[in-house]
Amino acid sequence: MAAGVHLARFLDDAGVPGELKAVLVSATQAGAQIARELRRGGLSGVTGTAGGTNVHGEVVKKMDVLANEILVEVFRSEGGVAQVASEEMAEPLVLSREAPYSVLFDPLDGSSNVDTGGSVGTILCVQSSPGGKSPSGEMLLQKGADLAAACYLNYGPATSLVLATGAGAHLFCLEPGSETFVLITRDLKIPRRGKVYATNEGQRNYFHPSTRRFLDHLQASDPSDGRPYSPRYSGCLVTDVHRILLEGGIYLYPSDTRDPKKPHGKLRLLYECAPLAWIVEQAGGRASTGRGPIAEVTPSELHQRVPLFIGSPYEVGLAEEFEGGKR
Ligand code: AFP
């Protein structure tokens, strides 16, 4: 399938079921609308804080609220979605009893970048929804391995979409005029190993000794082994994972001792880590908690956090050796 194909045609040719295609096309239409609002920035007063904090105690940006509203409304009108759950909503929202899919998302990842012109993203995944009974939050506690589809949008110099529906991960770019996504690369393959790592080194003193040893290894000078690696940390998980998907390397947000209330790090399993893990693994990469695949973690609560090591198979395997005490 040649590059230049529009998303809807790509999904048809890939044999994606009609109802799932409709959900994904709606998700990307919301993405195009969010991209438009981001470009308007201060012109339409969507910069700054919305006042108050979200269920995680984080300061909420006006663009967090707007991006969340755009996604909720697009799925409300789409009709094929049973429930939506979001980083910005304490509880899931039931939209339909009979619909076959539910959607979980981080509407604006990296929102602390939004007022300073940095790149931000949207992370989204689609689960199958067991019909015939009233949708409930428990139904959303599904392993990442069981997803029906996942995608992310990176709002950078261009708006990129990477999508996976079970047969590879595919890169699209938003065509500004038509506001449709056009295929750039089919079946992305992440490099086996890379030259960069992405992590908040400012938190290094809170990292467990195993993680500090892993970082020491990446930073040690051994040109014959491609070390030292270079740090590339944007403050936006989507932007860092996008770079790593295209060029190789590793992003890590490990568990740490900074906040006893958050022993498993900062990132949320269901709508940040599991969707990205599903996409990266279909491109030949890996995603781990440090002790095992993210895709095999069975969620116990909607906003559960997990440590994340994601990227090229070589570096994630290495990280597991250090986290597992083998090195
Ligand atoms: P925000 O959406 O609150 O900006 O958080 C972004 C994020 O979830 C992820 O995109 C970043 O990689 C990470 O958190 C940044 O966290 P630190 O500020 O602790 O490094």
GROMACS .gro file of C-alpha atoms and ligand atoms in nm:
model
  347
    1MET     CA    1   0.000   0.000   0.000
    2ALA     CA    2   0.177   0.312  -0.124
    3ALA     CA    3   0.242   0.614   0.097
    4GLY     CA    4  -0.007   0.897   0.044
    5VAL     CA    5  -0.311   0.683   0.124
    6HIS     CA    6  -0.564   0.854   0.351
    7LEU     CA    7  -0.638   0.696   0.691
    8ALA     CA    8  -0.996   0.581   0.615
    9ARG     CA    9  -0.886   0.399   0.298
   10PHE     CA   10  -0.585   0.251   0.485
   11LEU     CA   11  -0.815   0.107   0.754
   12ASP     CA   12  -1.047  -0.039   0.489
   13ASP     CA   13  -0.759  -0.198   0.300
   14ALA     CA   14  -0.621  -0.333   0.628
   15GLY     CA   15  -0.955  -0.508   0.690
   16VAL     CA   16  -1.029  -0.318   1.012
   17PRO     CA   17  -1.393  -0.385   1.121
   18GLY     CA   18  -1.629  -0.099   1.031
   19GLU     CA   19  -1.722  -0.006   1.389
   20LEU     CA   20  -1.356   0.005   1.499
   21LYS     CA   21  -1.268   0.208   1.189
   22ALA     CA   22  -1.541   0.459   1.281
   23VAL     CA   23  -1.403   0.497   1.635
   24LEU     CA   24  -1.047   0.549   1.505
   25VAL     CA   25  -1.152   0.799   1.238
   26SER     CA   26  -1.342   0.992   1.507
   27ALA     CA   27  -1.037   0.986   1.736
   28THR     CA   28  -0.816   1.131   1.464
   29GLN     CA   29  -1.075   1.397   1.375
   30ALA     CA   30  -1.060   1.502   1.741
   31GLY     CA   31  -0.680   1.505   1.708
   32ALA     CA   32  -0.700   1.737   1.406
   33GLN     CA   33  -0.929   1.969   1.605
   34ILE     CA   34  -0.691   1.969   1.904
   35ALA     CA   35  -0.401   2.049   1.667
   36ARG     CA   36  -0.600   2.344   1.532
   37GLU     CA   37  -0.668   2.476   1.885
   38LEU     CA   38  -0.301   2.436   1.980
   39ARG     CA   39  -0.193   2.637   1.675
   40ARG     CA   40  -0.427   2.918   1.784
   41GLY     CA   41  -0.266   2.913   2.132
   42GLY     CA   42  -0.288   3.254   2.302
   43LEU     CA   43  -0.504   3.395   2.023
   44SER     CA   44  -0.810   3.209   2.153
   45GLY     CA   45  -0.728   3.232   2.522
   46VAL     CA   46  -0.660   2.860   2.566
   47THR     CA   47  -0.328   2.915   2.739
   48GLY     CA   48  -0.283   2.921   3.115
   49THR     CA   49  -0.442   2.719   3.391
   50ALA     CA   50  -0.807   2.627   3.420
   51GLY     CA   51  -0.796   2.676   3.798
   52GLY     CA   52  -0.807   2.370   4.029
   53THR     CA   53  -0.643   2.031   4.004
   54ASN     CA   54  -0.741   1.694   3.852
   55VAL     CA   55  -0.797   1.356   4.023
   56HIS     CA   56  -0.416   1.319   4.047
   57GLY     CA   57  -0.371   1.651   4.227
   58GLU     CA   58  -0.205   1.801   3.917
   59VAL     CA   59  -0.263   2.159   3.803
   60VAL     CA   60  -0.501   2.149   3.504
   61LYS     CA   61  -0.432   2.359   3.196
   62LYS     CA   62  -0.716   2.513   2.993
   63MET     CA   63  -0.594   2.304   2.696
   64ASP     CA   64  -0.623   1.986   2.910
   65VAL     CA   65  -0.992   2.066   2.963
   66LEU     CA   66  -1.054   2.165   2.599
   67ALA     CA   67  -0.876   1.857   2.458
   68ASN     CA   68  -1.076   1.634   2.694
   69GLU     CA   69  -1.405   1.798   2.591
   70ILE     CA   70  -1.322   1.762   2.219
   71LEU     CA   71  -1.255   1.388   2.260
   72VAL     CA   72  -1.561   1.321   2.479
   73GLU     CA   73  -1.790   1.507   2.234
   74VAL     CA   74  -1.653   1.331   1.926
   75PHE     CA   75  -1.722   0.988   2.086
   76ARG     CA   76  -2.061   1.097   2.221
   77SER     CA   77  -2.171   1.187   1.867
   78GLU     CA   78  -1.995   0.888   1.707
   79GLY     CA   79  -2.229   0.645   1.885
   80GLY     CA   80  -2.010   0.333   1.870
   81VAL     CA   81  -1.850   0.382   2.211
   82ALA     CA   82  -1.979   0.230   2.537
   83GLN     CA   83  -1.753   0.417   2.782
   84VAL     CA   84  -1.483   0.682   2.775
   85ALA     CA   85  -1.219   0.716   3.047
   86SER     CA   86  -0.961   0.990   3.069
   87GLU     CA   87  -0.664   1.115   3.272
   88GLU     CA   88  -0.876   1.427   3.330
   89MET     CA   89  -1.189   1.246   3.457
   90ALA     CA   90  -1.209   1.078   3.799
   91GLU     CA   91  -1.469   0.827   3.677
   92PRO     CA   92  -1.547   0.678   3.332
   93LEU     CA   93  -1.843   0.819   3.137
   94VAL     CA   94  -2.101   0.572   3.004
   95LEU     CA   95  -2.221   0.671   2.655
   96SER     CA   96  -2.403   0.357   2.536
   97ARG     CA   97  -2.504   0.013   2.674
   98GLU     CA   98  -2.473  -0.177   2.348
   99ALA     CA   99  -2.169  -0.024   2.178
  100PRO     CA  100  -1.883  -0.274   2.108
  101TYR     CA  101  -1.588  -0.058   2.214
  102SER     CA  102  -1.466   0.165   2.497
  103VAL     CA  103  -1.199   0.433   2.464
  104LEU     CA  104  -0.937   0.547   2.719
  105PHE     CA  105  -0.713   0.848   2.666
  106ASP     CA  106  -0.465   1.101   2.797
  107PRO     CA  107  -0.611   1.400   2.610
  108LEU     CA  108  -0.303   1.624   2.633
  109ASP     CA  109   0.018   1.455   2.737
  110GLY     CA  110   0.299   1.693   2.834
  111SER     CA  111   0.058   1.978   2.897
  112SER     CA  112   0.315   2.155   3.111
  113ASN     CA  113   0.479   2.231   2.772
  114VAL     CA  114   0.170   2.389   2.618
  115ASP     CA  115   0.218   2.750   2.728
  116THR     CA  116   0.588   2.756   2.638
  117GLY     CA  117   0.557   2.631   2.281
  118GLY     CA  118   0.689   2.282   2.355
  119SER     CA  119   0.547   1.974   2.189
  120VAL     CA  120   0.254   1.786   2.339
  121GLY     CA  121   0.060   1.472   2.252
  122THR     CA  122  -0.260   1.269   2.281
  123ILE     CA  123  -0.251   0.899   2.378
  124LEU     CA  124  -0.554   0.680   2.309
  125CYS     CA  125  -0.653   0.313   2.313
  126VAL     CA  126  -0.964   0.113   2.222
  127GLN     CA  127  -1.087  -0.186   2.424
  128SER     CA  128  -1.358  -0.435   2.333
  129SER     CA  129  -1.663  -0.378   2.551
  130PRO     CA  130  -1.858  -0.686   2.659
  131GLY     CA  131  -2.218  -0.606   2.550
  132GLY     CA  132  -2.544  -0.719   2.709
  133LYS     CA  133  -2.488  -0.563   3.052
  134SER     CA  134  -2.455  -0.212   3.186
  135PRO     CA  135  -2.099  -0.084   3.123
  136SER     CA  136  -1.897  -0.045   3.445
  137GLY     CA  137  -1.551   0.079   3.544
  138GLU     CA  138  -1.444  -0.278   3.623
  139MET     CA  139  -1.490  -0.367   3.257
  140LEU     CA  140  -1.209  -0.125   3.170
  141LEU     CA  141  -0.954  -0.307   3.388
  142GLN     CA  142  -0.820  -0.503   3.090
  143LYS     CA  143  -0.457  -0.600   3.020
  144GLY     CA  144  -0.278  -0.403   2.750
  145ALA     CA  145  -0.224  -0.727   2.559
  146ASP     CA  146  -0.602  -0.742   2.497
  147LEU     CA  147  -0.637  -0.402   2.329
  148ALA     CA  148  -0.827  -0.372   1.998
  149ALA     CA  149  -0.631  -0.065   1.880
  150ALA     CA  150  -0.410   0.219   2.002
  151CYS     CA  151  -0.269   0.541   1.864
  152TYR     CA  152  -0.088   0.856   1.965
  153LEU     CA  153  -0.071   1.202   1.813
  154ASN     CA  154   0.243   1.411   1.846
  155TYR     CA  155   0.171   1.783   1.806
  156GLY     CA  156   0.514   1.908   1.702
  157PRO     CA  157   0.636   2.098   1.394
  158ALA     CA  158   0.397   1.867   1.209
  159THR     CA  159   0.114   1.667   1.362
  160SER     CA  160   0.207   1.298   1.345
  161LEU     CA  161  -0.019   1.002   1.412
  162VAL     CA  162   0.110   0.653   1.488
  163LEU     CA  163  -0.159   0.387   1.487
  164ALA     CA  164  -0.174   0.013   1.551
  165THR     CA  165  -0.471  -0.220   1.505
  166GLY     CA  166  -0.294  -0.552   1.561
  167ALA     CA  167  -0.085  -0.576   1.243
  168GLY     CA  168   0.211  -0.342   1.279
  169ALA     CA  169   0.246   0.026   1.366
  170HIS     CA  170   0.194   0.287   1.095
  171LEU     CA  171   0.296   0.654   1.068
  172PHE     CA  172   0.063   0.920   0.929
  173CYS     CA  173   0.095   1.298   0.899
  174LEU     CA  174  -0.187   1.554   0.921
  175GLU     CA  175  -0.236   1.727   0.587
  176PRO     CA  176  -0.302   2.085   0.707
  177GLY     CA  177  -0.543   2.183   0.423
  178SER     CA  178  -0.774   1.882   0.421
  179GLU     CA  179  -0.718   1.805   0.792
  180THR     CA  180  -0.693   1.436   0.701
  181PHE     CA  181  -0.416   1.197   0.798
  182VAL     CA  182  -0.200   1.065   0.514
  183LEU     CA  183   0.015   0.752   0.533
  184ILE     CA  184   0.388   0.827   0.549
  185THR     CA  185   0.536   0.494   0.657
  186ARG     CA  186   0.363   0.158   0.675
  187ASP     CA  187   0.489  -0.103   0.922
  188LEU     CA  188   0.741   0.103   1.120
  189LYS     CA  189   1.034  -0.094   1.261
  190ILE     CA  190   1.213   0.049   1.568
  191PRO     CA  191   1.595   0.020   1.551
  192ARG     CA  192   1.725  -0.273   1.761
  193ARG     CA  193   1.929  -0.029   1.968
  194GLY     CA  194   1.982   0.347   1.979
  195LYS     CA  195   2.202   0.629   2.107
  196VAL     CA  196   1.966   0.828   2.331
  197TYR     CA  197   1.788   0.793   2.662
  198ALA     CA  198   1.501   1.002   2.798
  199THR     CA  199   1.442   1.040   3.172
  200ASN     CA  200   1.413   1.315   3.434
  201GLU     CA  201   1.768   1.301   3.567
  202GLY     CA  202   1.684   1.573   3.813
  203GLN     CA  203   1.514   1.298   4.010
  204ARG     CA  204   1.820   1.071   4.000
  205ASN     CA  205   1.875   1.082   4.378
  206TYR     CA  206   1.529   0.933   4.426
  207PHE     CA  207   1.591   0.652   4.178
  208HIS     CA  208   1.657   0.305   4.320
  209PRO     CA  209   2.027   0.198   4.310
  210SER     CA  210   1.953  -0.048   4.024
  211THR     CA  211   1.822   0.236   3.804
  212ARG     CA  212   2.115   0.460   3.892
  213ARG     CA  213   2.353   0.178   3.790
  214PHE     CA  214   2.167   0.145   3.458
  215LEU     CA  215   2.207   0.519   3.395
  216ASP     CA  216   2.576   0.501   3.494
  217HIS     CA  217   2.617   0.226   3.234
  218LEU     CA  218   2.453   0.433   2.958
  219GLN     CA  219   2.664   0.737   3.054
  220ALA     CA  220   2.996   0.551   3.082
  221SER     CA  221   3.253   0.613   2.806
  222ASP     CA  222   3.295   0.307   2.582
  223PRO     CA  223   3.285   0.417   2.217
  224SER     CA  224   3.326   0.058   2.099
  225ASP     CA  225   2.986  -0.009   2.261
  226GLY     CA  226   2.822   0.313   2.143
  227ARG     CA  227   2.846   0.474   2.486
  228PRO     CA  228   2.795   0.727   2.630
  229TYR     CA  229   2.432   0.773   2.522
  230SER     CA  230   2.292   1.127   2.485
  231PRO     CA  231   2.003   1.254   2.698
  232ARG     CA  232   1.694   1.372   2.506
  233TYR     CA  233   1.405   1.457   2.745
  234SER     CA  234   1.127   1.688   2.623
  235GLY     CA  235   0.884   1.677   2.916
  236CYS     CA  236   0.637   1.500   2.687
  237LEU     CA  237   0.625   1.118   2.690
  238VAL     CA  238   0.468   1.103   2.341
  239THR     CA  239   0.738   1.322   2.184
  240ASP     CA  240   1.018   1.122   2.347
  241VAL     CA  241   0.866   0.784   2.251
  242HIS     CA  242   0.808   0.911   1.895
  243ARG     CA  243   1.177   0.999   1.859
  244ILE     CA  244   1.277   0.661   2.002
  245LEU     CA  245   1.035   0.473   1.773
  246LEU     CA  246   1.202   0.635   1.471
  247GLU     CA  247   1.566   0.645   1.588
  248GLY     CA  248   1.600   0.392   1.872
  249GLY     CA  249   1.691   0.428   2.239
  250ILE     CA  250   1.497   0.415   2.566
  251TYR     CA  251   1.256   0.627   2.770
  252LEU     CA  252   1.230   0.547   3.141
  253TYR     CA  253   1.007   0.676   3.419
  254PRO     CA  254   1.106   0.432   3.694
  255SER     CA  255   0.959   0.374   4.035
  256ASP     CA  256   1.138   0.594   4.288
  257THR     CA  257   1.143   0.707   4.651
  258ARG     CA  258   1.039   1.070   4.584
  259ASP     CA  259   0.677   1.037   4.703
  260PRO     CA  260   0.573   0.745   4.928
  261LYS     CA  261   0.219   0.788   4.787
  262LYS     CA  262   0.356   0.716   4.437
  263PRO     CA  263   0.595   0.422   4.480
  264HIS     CA  264   0.541   0.310   4.119
  265GLY     CA  265   0.645   0.633   3.946
  266LYS     CA  266   0.417   0.890   3.779
  267LEU     CA  267   0.276   0.738   3.460
  268ARG     CA  268  -0.068   0.580   3.436
  269LEU     CA  269  -0.102   0.221   3.310
  270LEU     CA  270  -0.436   0.221   3.124
  271TYR     CA  271  -0.415   0.538   2.912
  272GLU     CA  272  -0.042   0.617   2.894
  273CYS     CA  273   0.179   0.309   2.931
  274ALA     CA  274  -0.041   0.026   2.792
  275PRO     CA  275  -0.134   0.205   2.464
  276LEU     CA  276   0.228   0.307   2.395
  277ALA     CA  277   0.352  -0.040   2.487
  278TRP     CA  278   0.108  -0.195   2.238
  279ILE     CA  279   0.221   0.037   1.960
  280VAL     CA  280   0.596   0.005   2.028
  281GLU     CA  281   0.580  -0.375   2.053
  282GLN     CA  282   0.409  -0.393   1.711
  283ALA     CA  283   0.705  -0.201   1.575
  284GLY     CA  284   0.947  -0.457   1.721
  285GLY     CA  285   1.025  -0.265   2.041
  286ARG     CA  286   0.966  -0.352   2.405
  287ALA     CA  287   0.787  -0.198   2.706
  288SER     CA  288   0.855  -0.316   3.060
  289THR     CA  289   0.788  -0.230   3.424
  290GLY     CA  290   1.154  -0.325   3.475
  291ARG     CA  291   1.039  -0.665   3.594
  292GLY     CA  292   0.808  -0.776   3.310
  293PRO     CA  293   0.596  -0.668   3.010
  294ILE     CA  294   0.362  -0.372   3.059
  295ALA     CA  295   0.114  -0.559   2.833
  296GLU     CA  296   0.081  -0.837   3.092
  297VAL     CA  297   0.003  -0.614   3.392
  298THR     CA  298  -0.358  -0.674   3.504
  299PRO     CA  299  -0.497  -0.335   3.616
  300SER     CA  300  -0.658  -0.312   3.960
  301GLU     CA  301  -0.775   0.049   3.935
  302LEU     CA  302  -0.848   0.304   3.661
  303HIS     CA  303  -0.574   0.556   3.742
  304GLN     CA  304  -0.312   0.301   3.848
  305ARG     CA  305   0.056   0.401   3.800
  306VAL     CA  306   0.339   0.174   3.680
  307PRO     CA  307   0.714   0.215   3.621
  308LEU     CA  308   0.791   0.239   3.248
  309PHE     CA  309   1.095   0.136   3.046
  310ILE     CA  310   1.007   0.159   2.674
  311GLY     CA  311   1.196   0.160   2.347
  312SER     CA  312   1.446  -0.053   2.155
  313PRO     CA  313   1.466  -0.422   2.256
  314TYR     CA  314   1.839  -0.399   2.336
  315GLU     CA  315   1.811  -0.113   2.589
  316VAL     CA  316   1.488  -0.236   2.752
  317GLY     CA  317   1.642  -0.582   2.792
  318LEU     CA  318   1.949  -0.419   2.948
  319ALA     CA  319   1.733  -0.214   3.185
  320GLU     CA  320   1.557  -0.534   3.300
  321GLU     CA  321   1.893  -0.693   3.376
  322PHE     CA  322   1.984  -0.397   3.601
  323GLU     CA  323   1.635  -0.369   3.756
  324GLY     CA  324   1.640  -0.747   3.817
  325GLY     CA  325   1.976  -0.725   3.995
  326LYS     CA  326   2.159  -0.935   3.731
  327ARG     CA  327   2.401  -0.647   3.664
  328AFP     P1  328   0.209   1.654   3.219
  328AFP     O1  329   0.107   1.608   3.120
  328AFP     O2  330   0.152   1.682   3.355
  328AFP     O3  331   0.296   1.765   3.165
  328AFP     O4  332   0.308   1.530   3.246
  328AFP     C1  333   0.378   1.483   3.136
  328AFP     C2  334   0.423   1.339   3.166
  328AFP     O5  335   0.315   1.258   3.197
  328AFP     C3  336   0.502   1.282   3.049
  328AFP     O6  337   0.457   1.327   2.928
  328AFP     C4  338   0.642   1.329   3.077
  328AFP     O7  339   0.740   1.247   3.020
  328AFP     C5  340   0.649   1.327   3.229
  328AFP     O8  341   0.513   1.337   3.276
  328AFP     C6  342   0.724   1.444   3.284
  328AFP     O9  343   0.728   1.429   3.424
  328AFP     P2  344   0.841   1.505   3.511
  328AFP    O10  345   0.802   1.650   3.505
  328AFP    O11  346   0.830   1.445   3.648
  328AFP    O12  347   0.971   1.477   3.446
   0.00000   0.00000   0.00000
